[in-house]
Short mmCIF file of C-alpha atoms in Angstrom, two decimals:
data_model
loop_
_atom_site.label_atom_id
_atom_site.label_comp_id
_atom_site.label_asym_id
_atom_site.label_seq_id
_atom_site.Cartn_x
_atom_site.Cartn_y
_atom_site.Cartn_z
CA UNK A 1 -12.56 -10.58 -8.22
CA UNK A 2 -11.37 -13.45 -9.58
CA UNK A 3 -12.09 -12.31 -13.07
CA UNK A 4 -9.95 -9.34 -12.82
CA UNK A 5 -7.55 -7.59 -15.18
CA UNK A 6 -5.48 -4.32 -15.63
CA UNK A 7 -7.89 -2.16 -18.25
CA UNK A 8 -5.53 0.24 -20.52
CA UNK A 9 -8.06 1.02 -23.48
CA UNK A 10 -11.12 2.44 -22.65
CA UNK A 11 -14.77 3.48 -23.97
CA UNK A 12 -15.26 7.08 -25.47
CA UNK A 13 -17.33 7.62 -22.38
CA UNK A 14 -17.14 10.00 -19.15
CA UNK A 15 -16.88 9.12 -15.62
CA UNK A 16 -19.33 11.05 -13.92
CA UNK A 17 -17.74 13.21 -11.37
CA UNK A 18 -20.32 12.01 -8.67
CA UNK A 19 -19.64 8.44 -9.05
CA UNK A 20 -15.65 8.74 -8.65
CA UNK A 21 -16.87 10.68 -5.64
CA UNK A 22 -19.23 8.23 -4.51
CA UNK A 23 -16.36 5.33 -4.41
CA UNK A 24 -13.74 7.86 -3.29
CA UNK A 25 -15.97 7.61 -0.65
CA UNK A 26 -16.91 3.98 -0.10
CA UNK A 27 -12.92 3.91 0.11
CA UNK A 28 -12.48 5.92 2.77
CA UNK A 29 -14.17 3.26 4.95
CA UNK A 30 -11.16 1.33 4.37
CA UNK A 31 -8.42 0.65 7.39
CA UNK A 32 -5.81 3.29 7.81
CA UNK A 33 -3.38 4.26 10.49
CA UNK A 34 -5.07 5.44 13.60
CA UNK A 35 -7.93 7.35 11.78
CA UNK A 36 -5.58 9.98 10.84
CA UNK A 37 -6.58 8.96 6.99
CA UNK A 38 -2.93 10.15 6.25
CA UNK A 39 -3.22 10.45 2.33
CA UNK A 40 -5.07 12.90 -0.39
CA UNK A 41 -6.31 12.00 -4.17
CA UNK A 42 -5.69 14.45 -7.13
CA UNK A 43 -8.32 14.07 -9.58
CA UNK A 44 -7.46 14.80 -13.27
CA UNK A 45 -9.46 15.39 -15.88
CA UNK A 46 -7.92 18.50 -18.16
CA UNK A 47 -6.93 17.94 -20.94
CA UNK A 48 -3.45 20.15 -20.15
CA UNK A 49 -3.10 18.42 -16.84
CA UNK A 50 -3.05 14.82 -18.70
CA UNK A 51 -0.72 16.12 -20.86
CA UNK A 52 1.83 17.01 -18.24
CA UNK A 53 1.31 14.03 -16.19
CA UNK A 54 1.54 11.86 -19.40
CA UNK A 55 5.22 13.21 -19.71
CA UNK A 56 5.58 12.35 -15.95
CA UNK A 57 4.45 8.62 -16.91
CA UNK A 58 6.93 7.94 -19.62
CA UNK A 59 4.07 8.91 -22.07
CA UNK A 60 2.24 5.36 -20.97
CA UNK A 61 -1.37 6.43 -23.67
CA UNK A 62 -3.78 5.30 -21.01
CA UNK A 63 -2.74 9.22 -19.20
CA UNK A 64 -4.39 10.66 -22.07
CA UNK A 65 -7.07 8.38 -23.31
CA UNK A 66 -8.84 7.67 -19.86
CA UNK A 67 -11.54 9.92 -18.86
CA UNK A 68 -9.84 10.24 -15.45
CA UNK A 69 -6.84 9.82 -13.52
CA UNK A 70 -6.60 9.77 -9.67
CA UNK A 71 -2.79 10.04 -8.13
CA UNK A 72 -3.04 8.37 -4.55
CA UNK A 73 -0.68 10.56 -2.59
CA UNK A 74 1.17 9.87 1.30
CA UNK A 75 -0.48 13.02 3.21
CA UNK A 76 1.16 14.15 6.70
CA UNK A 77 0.62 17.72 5.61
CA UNK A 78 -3.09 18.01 6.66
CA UNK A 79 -2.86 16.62 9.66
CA UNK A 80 0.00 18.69 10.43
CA UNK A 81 -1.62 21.71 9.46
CA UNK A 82 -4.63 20.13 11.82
CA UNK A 83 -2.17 20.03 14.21
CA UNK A 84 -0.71 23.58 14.31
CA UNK A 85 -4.57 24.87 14.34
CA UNK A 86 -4.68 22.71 17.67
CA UNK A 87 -1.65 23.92 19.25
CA UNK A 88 -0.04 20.51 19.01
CA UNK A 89 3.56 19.86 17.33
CA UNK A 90 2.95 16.73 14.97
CA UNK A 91 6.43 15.66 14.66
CA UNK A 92 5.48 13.67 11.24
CA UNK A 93 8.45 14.53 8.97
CA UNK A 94 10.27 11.17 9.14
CA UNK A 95 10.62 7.89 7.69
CA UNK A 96 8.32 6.00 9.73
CA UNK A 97 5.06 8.54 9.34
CA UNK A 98 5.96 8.08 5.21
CA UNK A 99 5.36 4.62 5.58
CA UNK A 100 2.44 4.84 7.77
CA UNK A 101 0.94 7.65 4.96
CA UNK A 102 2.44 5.26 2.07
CA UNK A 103 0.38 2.34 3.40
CA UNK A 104 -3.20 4.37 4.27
CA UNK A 105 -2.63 5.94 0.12
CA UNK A 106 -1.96 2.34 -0.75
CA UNK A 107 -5.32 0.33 1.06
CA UNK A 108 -7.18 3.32 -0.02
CA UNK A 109 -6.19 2.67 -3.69
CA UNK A 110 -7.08 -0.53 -3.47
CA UNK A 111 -10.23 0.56 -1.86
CA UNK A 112 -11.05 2.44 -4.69
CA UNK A 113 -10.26 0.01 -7.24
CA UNK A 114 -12.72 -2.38 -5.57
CA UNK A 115 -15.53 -0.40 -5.52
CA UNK A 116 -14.93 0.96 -9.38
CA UNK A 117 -14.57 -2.62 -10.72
CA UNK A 118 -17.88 -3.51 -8.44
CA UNK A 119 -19.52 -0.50 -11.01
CA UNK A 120 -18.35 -1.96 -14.36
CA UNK A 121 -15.04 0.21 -14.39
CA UNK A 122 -11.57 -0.75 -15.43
CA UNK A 123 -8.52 0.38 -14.03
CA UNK A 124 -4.99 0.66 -14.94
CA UNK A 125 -2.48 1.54 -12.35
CA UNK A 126 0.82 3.13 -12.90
CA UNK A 127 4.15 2.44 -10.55
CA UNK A 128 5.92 4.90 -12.81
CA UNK A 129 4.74 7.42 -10.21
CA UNK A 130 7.02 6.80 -7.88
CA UNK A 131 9.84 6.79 -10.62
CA UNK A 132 8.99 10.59 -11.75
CA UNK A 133 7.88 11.99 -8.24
CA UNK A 134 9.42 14.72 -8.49
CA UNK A 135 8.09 15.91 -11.85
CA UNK A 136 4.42 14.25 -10.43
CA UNK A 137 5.28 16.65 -7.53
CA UNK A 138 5.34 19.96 -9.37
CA UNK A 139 3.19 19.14 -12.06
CA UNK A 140 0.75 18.31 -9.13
CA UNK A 141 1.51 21.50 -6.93
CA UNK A 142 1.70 18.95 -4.12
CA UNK A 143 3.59 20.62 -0.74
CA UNK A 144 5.80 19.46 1.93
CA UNK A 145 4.87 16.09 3.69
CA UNK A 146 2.57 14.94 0.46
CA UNK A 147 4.28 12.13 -1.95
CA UNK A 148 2.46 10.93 -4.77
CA UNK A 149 2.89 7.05 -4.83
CA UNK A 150 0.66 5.88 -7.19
CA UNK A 151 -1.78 6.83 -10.46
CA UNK A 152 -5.05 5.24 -11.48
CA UNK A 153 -6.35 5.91 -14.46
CA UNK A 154 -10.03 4.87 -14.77
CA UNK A 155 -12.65 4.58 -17.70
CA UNK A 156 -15.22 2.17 -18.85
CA UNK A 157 -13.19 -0.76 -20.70
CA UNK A 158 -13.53 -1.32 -24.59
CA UNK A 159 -13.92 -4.25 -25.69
CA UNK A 160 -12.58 -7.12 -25.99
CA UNK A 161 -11.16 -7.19 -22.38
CA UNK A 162 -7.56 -8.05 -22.74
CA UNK A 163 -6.86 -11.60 -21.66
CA UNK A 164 -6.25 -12.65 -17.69
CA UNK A 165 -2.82 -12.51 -16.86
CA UNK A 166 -0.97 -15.09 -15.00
CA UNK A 167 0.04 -15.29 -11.31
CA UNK A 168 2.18 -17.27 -9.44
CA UNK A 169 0.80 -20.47 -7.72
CA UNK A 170 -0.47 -19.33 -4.36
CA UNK A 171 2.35 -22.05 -2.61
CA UNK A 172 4.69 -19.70 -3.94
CA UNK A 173 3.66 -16.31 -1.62
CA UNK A 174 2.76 -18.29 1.37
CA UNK A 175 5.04 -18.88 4.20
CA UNK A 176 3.55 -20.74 6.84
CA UNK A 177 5.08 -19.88 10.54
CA UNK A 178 8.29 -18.80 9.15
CA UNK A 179 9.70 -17.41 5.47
CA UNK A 180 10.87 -20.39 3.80
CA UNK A 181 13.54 -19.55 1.76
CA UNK A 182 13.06 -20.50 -2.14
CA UNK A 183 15.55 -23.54 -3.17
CA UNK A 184 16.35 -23.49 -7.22
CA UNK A 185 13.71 -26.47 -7.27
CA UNK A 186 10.81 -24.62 -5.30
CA UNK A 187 12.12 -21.63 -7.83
CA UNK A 188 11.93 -23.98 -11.65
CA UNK A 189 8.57 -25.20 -10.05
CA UNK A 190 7.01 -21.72 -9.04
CA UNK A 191 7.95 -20.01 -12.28
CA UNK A 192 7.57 -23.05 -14.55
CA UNK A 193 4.48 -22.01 -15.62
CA UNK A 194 4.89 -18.17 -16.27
CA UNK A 195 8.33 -19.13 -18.59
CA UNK A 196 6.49 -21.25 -20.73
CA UNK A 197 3.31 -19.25 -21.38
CA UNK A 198 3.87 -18.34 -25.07
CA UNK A 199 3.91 -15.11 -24.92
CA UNK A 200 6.68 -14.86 -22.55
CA UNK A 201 8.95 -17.18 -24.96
CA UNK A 202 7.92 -14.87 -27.72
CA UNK A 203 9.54 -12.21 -25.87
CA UNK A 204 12.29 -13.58 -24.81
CA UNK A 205 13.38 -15.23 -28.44
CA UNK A 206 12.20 -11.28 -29.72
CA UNK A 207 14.87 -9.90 -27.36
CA UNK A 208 17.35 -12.65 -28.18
CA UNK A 209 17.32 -13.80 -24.47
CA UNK A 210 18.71 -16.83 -22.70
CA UNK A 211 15.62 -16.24 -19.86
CA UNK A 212 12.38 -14.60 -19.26
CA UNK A 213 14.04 -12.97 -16.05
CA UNK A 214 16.76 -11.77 -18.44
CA UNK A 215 14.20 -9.71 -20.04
CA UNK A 216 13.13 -8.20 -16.54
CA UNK A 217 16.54 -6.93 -15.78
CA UNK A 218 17.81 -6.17 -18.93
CA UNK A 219 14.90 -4.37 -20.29
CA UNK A 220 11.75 -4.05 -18.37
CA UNK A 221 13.61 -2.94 -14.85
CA UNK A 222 17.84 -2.75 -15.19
CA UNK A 223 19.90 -2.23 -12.46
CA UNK A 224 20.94 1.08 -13.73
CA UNK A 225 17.45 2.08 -13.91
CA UNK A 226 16.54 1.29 -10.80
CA UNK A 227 19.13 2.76 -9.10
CA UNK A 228 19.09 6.08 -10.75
CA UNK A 229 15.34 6.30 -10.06
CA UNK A 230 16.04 4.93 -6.15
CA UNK A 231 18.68 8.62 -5.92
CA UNK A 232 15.63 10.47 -7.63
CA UNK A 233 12.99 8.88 -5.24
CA UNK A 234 15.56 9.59 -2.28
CA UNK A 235 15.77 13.51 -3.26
CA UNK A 236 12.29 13.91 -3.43
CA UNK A 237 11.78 12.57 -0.37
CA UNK A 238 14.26 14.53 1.25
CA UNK A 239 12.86 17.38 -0.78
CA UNK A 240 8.70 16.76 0.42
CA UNK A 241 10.27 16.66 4.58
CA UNK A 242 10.32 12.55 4.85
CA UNK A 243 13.75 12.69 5.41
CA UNK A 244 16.84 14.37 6.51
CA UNK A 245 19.09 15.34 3.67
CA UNK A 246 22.61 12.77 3.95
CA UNK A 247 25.32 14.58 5.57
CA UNK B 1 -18.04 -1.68 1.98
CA UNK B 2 -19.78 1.42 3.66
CA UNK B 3 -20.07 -0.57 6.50
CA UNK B 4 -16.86 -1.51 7.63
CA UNK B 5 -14.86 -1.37 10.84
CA UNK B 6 -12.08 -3.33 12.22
CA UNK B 7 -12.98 -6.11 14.39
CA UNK B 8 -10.60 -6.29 17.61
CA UNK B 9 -12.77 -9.49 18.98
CA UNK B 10 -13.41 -12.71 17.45
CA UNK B 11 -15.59 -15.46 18.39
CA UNK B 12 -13.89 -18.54 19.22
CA UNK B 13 -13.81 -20.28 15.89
CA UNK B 14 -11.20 -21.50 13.64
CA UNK B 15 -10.80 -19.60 9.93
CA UNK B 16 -9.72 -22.50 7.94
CA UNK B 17 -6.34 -22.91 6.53
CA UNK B 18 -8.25 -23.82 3.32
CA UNK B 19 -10.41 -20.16 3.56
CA UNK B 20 -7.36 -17.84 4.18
CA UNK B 21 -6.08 -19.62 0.96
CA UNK B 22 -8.97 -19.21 -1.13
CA UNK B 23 -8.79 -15.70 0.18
CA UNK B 24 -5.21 -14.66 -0.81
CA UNK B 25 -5.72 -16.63 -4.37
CA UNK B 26 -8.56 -14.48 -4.81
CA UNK B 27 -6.51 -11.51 -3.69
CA UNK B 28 -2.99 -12.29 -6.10
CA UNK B 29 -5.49 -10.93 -9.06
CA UNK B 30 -4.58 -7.25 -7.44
CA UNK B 31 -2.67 -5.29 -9.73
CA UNK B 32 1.60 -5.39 -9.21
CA UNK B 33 4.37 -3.76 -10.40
CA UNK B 34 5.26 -5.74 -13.96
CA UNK B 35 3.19 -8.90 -12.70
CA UNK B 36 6.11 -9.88 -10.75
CA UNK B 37 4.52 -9.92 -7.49
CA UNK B 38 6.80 -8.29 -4.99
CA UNK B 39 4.98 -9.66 -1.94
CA UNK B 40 4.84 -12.53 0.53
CA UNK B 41 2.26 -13.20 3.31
CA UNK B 42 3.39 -15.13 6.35
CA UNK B 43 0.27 -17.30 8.05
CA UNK B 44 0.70 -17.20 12.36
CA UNK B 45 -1.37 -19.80 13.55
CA UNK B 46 0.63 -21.20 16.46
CA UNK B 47 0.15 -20.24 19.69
CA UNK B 48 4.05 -19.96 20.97
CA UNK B 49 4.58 -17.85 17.22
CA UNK B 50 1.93 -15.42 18.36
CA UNK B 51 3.56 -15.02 21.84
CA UNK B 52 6.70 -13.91 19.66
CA UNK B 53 4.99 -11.71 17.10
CA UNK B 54 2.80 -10.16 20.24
CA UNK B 55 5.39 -8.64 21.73
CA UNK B 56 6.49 -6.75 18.36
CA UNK B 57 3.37 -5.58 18.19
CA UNK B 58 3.58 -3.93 21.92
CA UNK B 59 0.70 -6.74 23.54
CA UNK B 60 -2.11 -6.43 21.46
CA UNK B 61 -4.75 -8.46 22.26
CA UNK B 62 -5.82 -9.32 19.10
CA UNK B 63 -2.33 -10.84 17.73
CA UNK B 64 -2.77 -13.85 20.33
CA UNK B 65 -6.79 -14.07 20.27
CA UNK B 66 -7.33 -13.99 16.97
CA UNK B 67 -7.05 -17.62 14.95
CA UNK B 68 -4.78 -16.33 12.44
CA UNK B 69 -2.52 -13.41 11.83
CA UNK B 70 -1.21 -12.58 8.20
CA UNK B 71 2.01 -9.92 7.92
CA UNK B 72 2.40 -8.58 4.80
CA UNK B 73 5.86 -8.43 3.27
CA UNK B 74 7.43 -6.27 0.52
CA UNK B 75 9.60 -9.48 -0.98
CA UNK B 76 12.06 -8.65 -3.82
CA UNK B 77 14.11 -11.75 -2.68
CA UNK B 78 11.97 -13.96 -4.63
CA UNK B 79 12.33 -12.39 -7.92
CA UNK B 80 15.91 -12.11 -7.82
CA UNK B 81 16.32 -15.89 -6.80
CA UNK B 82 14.63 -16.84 -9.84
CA UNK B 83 16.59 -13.69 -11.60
CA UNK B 84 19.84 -15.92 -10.37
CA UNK B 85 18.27 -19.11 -11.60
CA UNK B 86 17.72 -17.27 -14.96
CA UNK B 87 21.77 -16.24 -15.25
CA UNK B 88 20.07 -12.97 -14.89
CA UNK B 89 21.00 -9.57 -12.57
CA UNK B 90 17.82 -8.78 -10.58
CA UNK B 91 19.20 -5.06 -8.94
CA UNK B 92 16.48 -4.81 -6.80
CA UNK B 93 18.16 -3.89 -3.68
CA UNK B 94 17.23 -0.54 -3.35
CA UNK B 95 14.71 2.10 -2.61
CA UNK B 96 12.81 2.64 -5.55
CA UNK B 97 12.13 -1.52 -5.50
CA UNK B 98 11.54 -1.18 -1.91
CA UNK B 99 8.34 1.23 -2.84
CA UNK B 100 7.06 -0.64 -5.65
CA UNK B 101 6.91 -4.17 -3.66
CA UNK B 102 5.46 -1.79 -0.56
CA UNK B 103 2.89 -0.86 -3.05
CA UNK B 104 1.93 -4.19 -3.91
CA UNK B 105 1.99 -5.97 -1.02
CA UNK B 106 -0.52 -3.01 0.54
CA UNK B 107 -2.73 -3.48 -2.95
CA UNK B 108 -2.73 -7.02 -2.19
CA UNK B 109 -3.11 -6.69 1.45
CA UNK B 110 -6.56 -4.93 0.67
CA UNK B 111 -7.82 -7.19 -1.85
CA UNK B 112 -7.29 -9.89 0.99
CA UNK B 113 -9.78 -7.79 3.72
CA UNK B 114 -12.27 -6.98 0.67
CA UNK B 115 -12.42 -10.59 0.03
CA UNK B 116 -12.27 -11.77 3.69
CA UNK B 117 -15.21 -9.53 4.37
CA UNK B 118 -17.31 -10.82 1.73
CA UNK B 119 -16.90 -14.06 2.93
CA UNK B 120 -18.12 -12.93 6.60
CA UNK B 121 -14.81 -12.43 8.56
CA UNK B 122 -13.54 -9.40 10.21
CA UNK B 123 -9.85 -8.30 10.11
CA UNK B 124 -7.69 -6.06 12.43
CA UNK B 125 -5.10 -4.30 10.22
CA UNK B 126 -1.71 -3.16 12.52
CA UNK B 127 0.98 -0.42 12.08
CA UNK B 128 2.96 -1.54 14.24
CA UNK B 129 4.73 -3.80 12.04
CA UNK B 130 6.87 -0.73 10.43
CA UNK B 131 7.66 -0.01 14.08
CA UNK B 132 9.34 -3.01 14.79
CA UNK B 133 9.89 -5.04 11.40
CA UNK B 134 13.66 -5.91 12.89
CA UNK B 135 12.07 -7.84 15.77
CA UNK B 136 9.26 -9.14 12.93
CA UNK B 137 12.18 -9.64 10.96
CA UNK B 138 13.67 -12.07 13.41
CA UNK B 139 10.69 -13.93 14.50
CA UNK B 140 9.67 -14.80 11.00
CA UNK B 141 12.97 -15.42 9.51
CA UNK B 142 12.70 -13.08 6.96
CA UNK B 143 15.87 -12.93 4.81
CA UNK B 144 17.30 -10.15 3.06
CA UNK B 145 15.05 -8.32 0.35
CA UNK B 146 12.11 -9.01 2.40
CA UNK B 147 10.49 -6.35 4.69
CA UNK B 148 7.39 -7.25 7.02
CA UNK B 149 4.76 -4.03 5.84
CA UNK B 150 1.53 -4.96 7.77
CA UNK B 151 0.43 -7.34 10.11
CA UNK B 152 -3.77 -8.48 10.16
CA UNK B 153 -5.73 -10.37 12.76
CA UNK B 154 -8.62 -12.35 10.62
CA UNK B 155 -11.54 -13.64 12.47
CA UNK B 156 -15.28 -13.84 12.78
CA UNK B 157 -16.16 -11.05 14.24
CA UNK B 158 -17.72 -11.60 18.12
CA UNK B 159 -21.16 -9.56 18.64
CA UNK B 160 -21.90 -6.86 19.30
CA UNK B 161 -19.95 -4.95 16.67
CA UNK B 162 -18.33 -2.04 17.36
CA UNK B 163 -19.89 1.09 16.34
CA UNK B 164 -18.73 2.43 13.20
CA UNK B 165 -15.32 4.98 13.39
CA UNK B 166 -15.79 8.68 11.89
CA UNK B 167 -14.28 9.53 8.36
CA UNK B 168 -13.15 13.29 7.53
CA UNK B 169 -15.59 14.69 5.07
CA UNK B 170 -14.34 13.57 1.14
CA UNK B 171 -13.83 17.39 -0.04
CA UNK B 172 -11.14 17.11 2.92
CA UNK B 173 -9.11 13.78 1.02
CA UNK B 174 -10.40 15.49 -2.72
CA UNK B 175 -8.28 17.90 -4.87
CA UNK B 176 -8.77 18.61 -8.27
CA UNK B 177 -6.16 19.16 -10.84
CA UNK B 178 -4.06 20.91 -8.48
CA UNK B 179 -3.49 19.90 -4.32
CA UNK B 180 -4.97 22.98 -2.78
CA UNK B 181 -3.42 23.62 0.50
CA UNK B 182 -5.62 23.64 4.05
CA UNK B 183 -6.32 27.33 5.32
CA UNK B 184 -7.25 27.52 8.80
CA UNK B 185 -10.72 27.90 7.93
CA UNK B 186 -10.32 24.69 6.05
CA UNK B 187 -8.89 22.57 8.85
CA UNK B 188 -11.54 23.84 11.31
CA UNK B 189 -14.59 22.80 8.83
CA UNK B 190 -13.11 19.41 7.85
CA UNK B 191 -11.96 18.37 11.58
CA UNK B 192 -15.03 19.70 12.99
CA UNK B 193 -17.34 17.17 13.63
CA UNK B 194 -14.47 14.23 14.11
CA UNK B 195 -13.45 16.79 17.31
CA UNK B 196 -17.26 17.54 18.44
CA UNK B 197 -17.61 13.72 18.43
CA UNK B 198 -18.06 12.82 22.16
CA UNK B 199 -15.55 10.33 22.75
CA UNK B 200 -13.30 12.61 21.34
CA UNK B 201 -14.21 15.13 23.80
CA UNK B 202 -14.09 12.54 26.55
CA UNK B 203 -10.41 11.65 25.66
CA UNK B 204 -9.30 15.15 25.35
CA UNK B 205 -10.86 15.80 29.09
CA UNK B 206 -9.28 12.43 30.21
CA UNK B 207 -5.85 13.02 29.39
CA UNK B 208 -6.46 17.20 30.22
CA UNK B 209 -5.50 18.19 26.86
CA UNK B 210 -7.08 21.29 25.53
CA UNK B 211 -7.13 20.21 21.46
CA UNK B 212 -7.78 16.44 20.31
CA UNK B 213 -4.88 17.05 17.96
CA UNK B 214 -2.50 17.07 21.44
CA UNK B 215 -3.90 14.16 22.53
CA UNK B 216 -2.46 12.34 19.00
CA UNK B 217 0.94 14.54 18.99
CA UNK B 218 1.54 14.25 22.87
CA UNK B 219 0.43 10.80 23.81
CA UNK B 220 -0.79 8.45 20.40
CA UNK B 221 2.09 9.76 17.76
CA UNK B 222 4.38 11.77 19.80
CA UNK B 223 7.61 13.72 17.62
CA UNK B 224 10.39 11.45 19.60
CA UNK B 225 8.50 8.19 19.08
CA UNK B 226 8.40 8.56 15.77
CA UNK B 227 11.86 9.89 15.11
CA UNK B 228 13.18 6.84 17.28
CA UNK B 229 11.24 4.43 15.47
CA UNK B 230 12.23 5.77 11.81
CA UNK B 231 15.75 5.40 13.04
CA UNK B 232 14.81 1.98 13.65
CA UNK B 233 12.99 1.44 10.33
CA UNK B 234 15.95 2.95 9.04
CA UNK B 235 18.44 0.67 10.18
CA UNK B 236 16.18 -2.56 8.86
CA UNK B 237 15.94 -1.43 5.79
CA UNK B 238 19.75 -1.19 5.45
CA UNK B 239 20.06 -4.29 7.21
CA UNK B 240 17.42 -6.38 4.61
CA UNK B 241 19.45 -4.69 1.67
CA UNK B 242 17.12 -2.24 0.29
CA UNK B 243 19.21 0.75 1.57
CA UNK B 244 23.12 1.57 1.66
CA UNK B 245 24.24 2.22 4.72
CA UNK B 246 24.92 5.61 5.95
CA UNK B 247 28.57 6.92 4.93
#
């Protein structure tokens, strides 16, 4: 686990259907919020289906050139449904049971990741999902009280693995007790080592920038951006039943 | 990893301070949104901290018997301090930054408990945290930009173990290219043997229900609970800055 990276290029080689089942299934063991297992997986393999969902992902190649793609979706609809078959009102279109369904998708992914890197698989996973879930909802057919939060995609990685990217030093996620807030010292010393890694001042003298973080929020994640794709995430969620539309 | 289940009793042992470190190391090589790790963990060891968190967590047991409790925060306050440092604009108060930094604290939250139970120990995942993160809030001193996501309780596990909890059937948590919606028929198949099981049956006669979906709706999850408590989740998420407030 130590050893592990993001795989985007893959081998020209299938993912048998039974083995994403099999760890599907090895991550189901995994915790989740009072064993109502409040999320789904869409598997896609079609060669259509990647196509739409590529558009979905901001065209990221990995869509298209993986065997497979799972999209890890917030579920309240099945148990809902469950629910209504049992003569019971579930009460699960709010904020809260999102989260709840939003963390069960989430250790599931992980879950799943686990277990596929365990097998020799490589995994790439894209946040753009929750940028385009609207699109990811109809390309997806997904219904009311199901969010798609995040997309796998999966393959066996070519070689040469792409290098191990950095992290933060672990002193610099802890709190102990209480959150400690970050002082501009504790800040140059966390981040000291990520601004000097070479290929983060390549990028920032390719983008004529002052900073590294400059090239975070002017390029990689703007304000703007964000913003406009926070009123897109709200509509959709108003839109699947997580929330009441604003007044 | 087939043979998991969350441990609610721990022996009477210490997990050392330099374990749970190893541990999270290990589990900051999870995948995040643009490797800028939107997460913080917060380490409870002391007993008079527990006493606080415990009662956010509605008197758990586990929260104050096990050695060490871990919440999980989605923390976009880091990355905009250094974003500040950098004479840069970080923008990440709002929704859509909210759900990417939920996403990786949960990713990294599960690469912790994969590693931890490698290593022997036995973890206790709670939801309660969304329920009430403005009390967590408060007891941790988490500042704006931070939101406490999940809480565990990490221990060796005391013996006997407990038996190991159902799991719908995968075709029920499986769709392929498209989500196909539950029929009746469906529901009944998939639910079927988690409702035959017999302490299922026992709680249904217990709390003289006639469906084990009433005894989640009407006494576990009920509607009003969880409206109140999104109105509460609501409100912290406005208050910590990754919301506006309502007009």
């Amino acid at each position: 686990m130590k050893e592990r990276r993001t795989i985007r290029k893959y081998r020209q080689e299938d993912v048998p259907e039974s083995l994403v089942e099999e760890l599907l299934e090895v991550a189901s063991r995994a915790s989740n919020t009072g064993n109502m297992q409040l999320y789904s997986v869409v598997v896609t393999r079609d060669a259509g289906m990647k196509k739409q969902l590529d558009e979905a992902h901001f065209h990221q190649p990995m869509v298209t050139e993986a065997p497979v793609a799972l999209t890890f979706c917030a579920d309240a609809n099945r148990f809902t449904k469950w629910a209504e078959a049992g003569k019971a009102e579930a009460g699960f279109d709010n904020l809260q049971m999102f989260i709840a369904a939003t963390i069960d998708a989430m250790l599931f992914a992980e879950a799943f990741a686990e277990a596929a890197e365990e097998r020799g698989l490589g995994l790439c996973f894209l946040g753009t999902t929750a940028y385009n879930a609207g699109e990811i909802v109809r390309v997806l057919r997904l219904p009311r009280l199901v969010m798609p939060i995040l997309t796998a995609t999966v393959g066996y990685p070519a070689e040469p693995l792409p290098e191990l990217s950095d992290r933060l030093p672990l002193a610099a996620i802890i709190h102990k007790e209480h959150y400690k807030d970050y002082s501009p010292a504790d800040i140059r010393e966390y981040y000291k080592e990520k601004e000097n890694l070479e290929i983060n001042r390549y990028f920032v003298q390719l983008n004529q920038k002052d900073t590294l973080a400059q090239v975070y929020t002017d390029l990689r994640y703007p304000k703007a951006n964000n913003e406009r794709y926070s009123e897109l995430l709200l509509q959709t969620l108003i839109g699947q039943g997580f929330l009441k539309g604003k007044p």
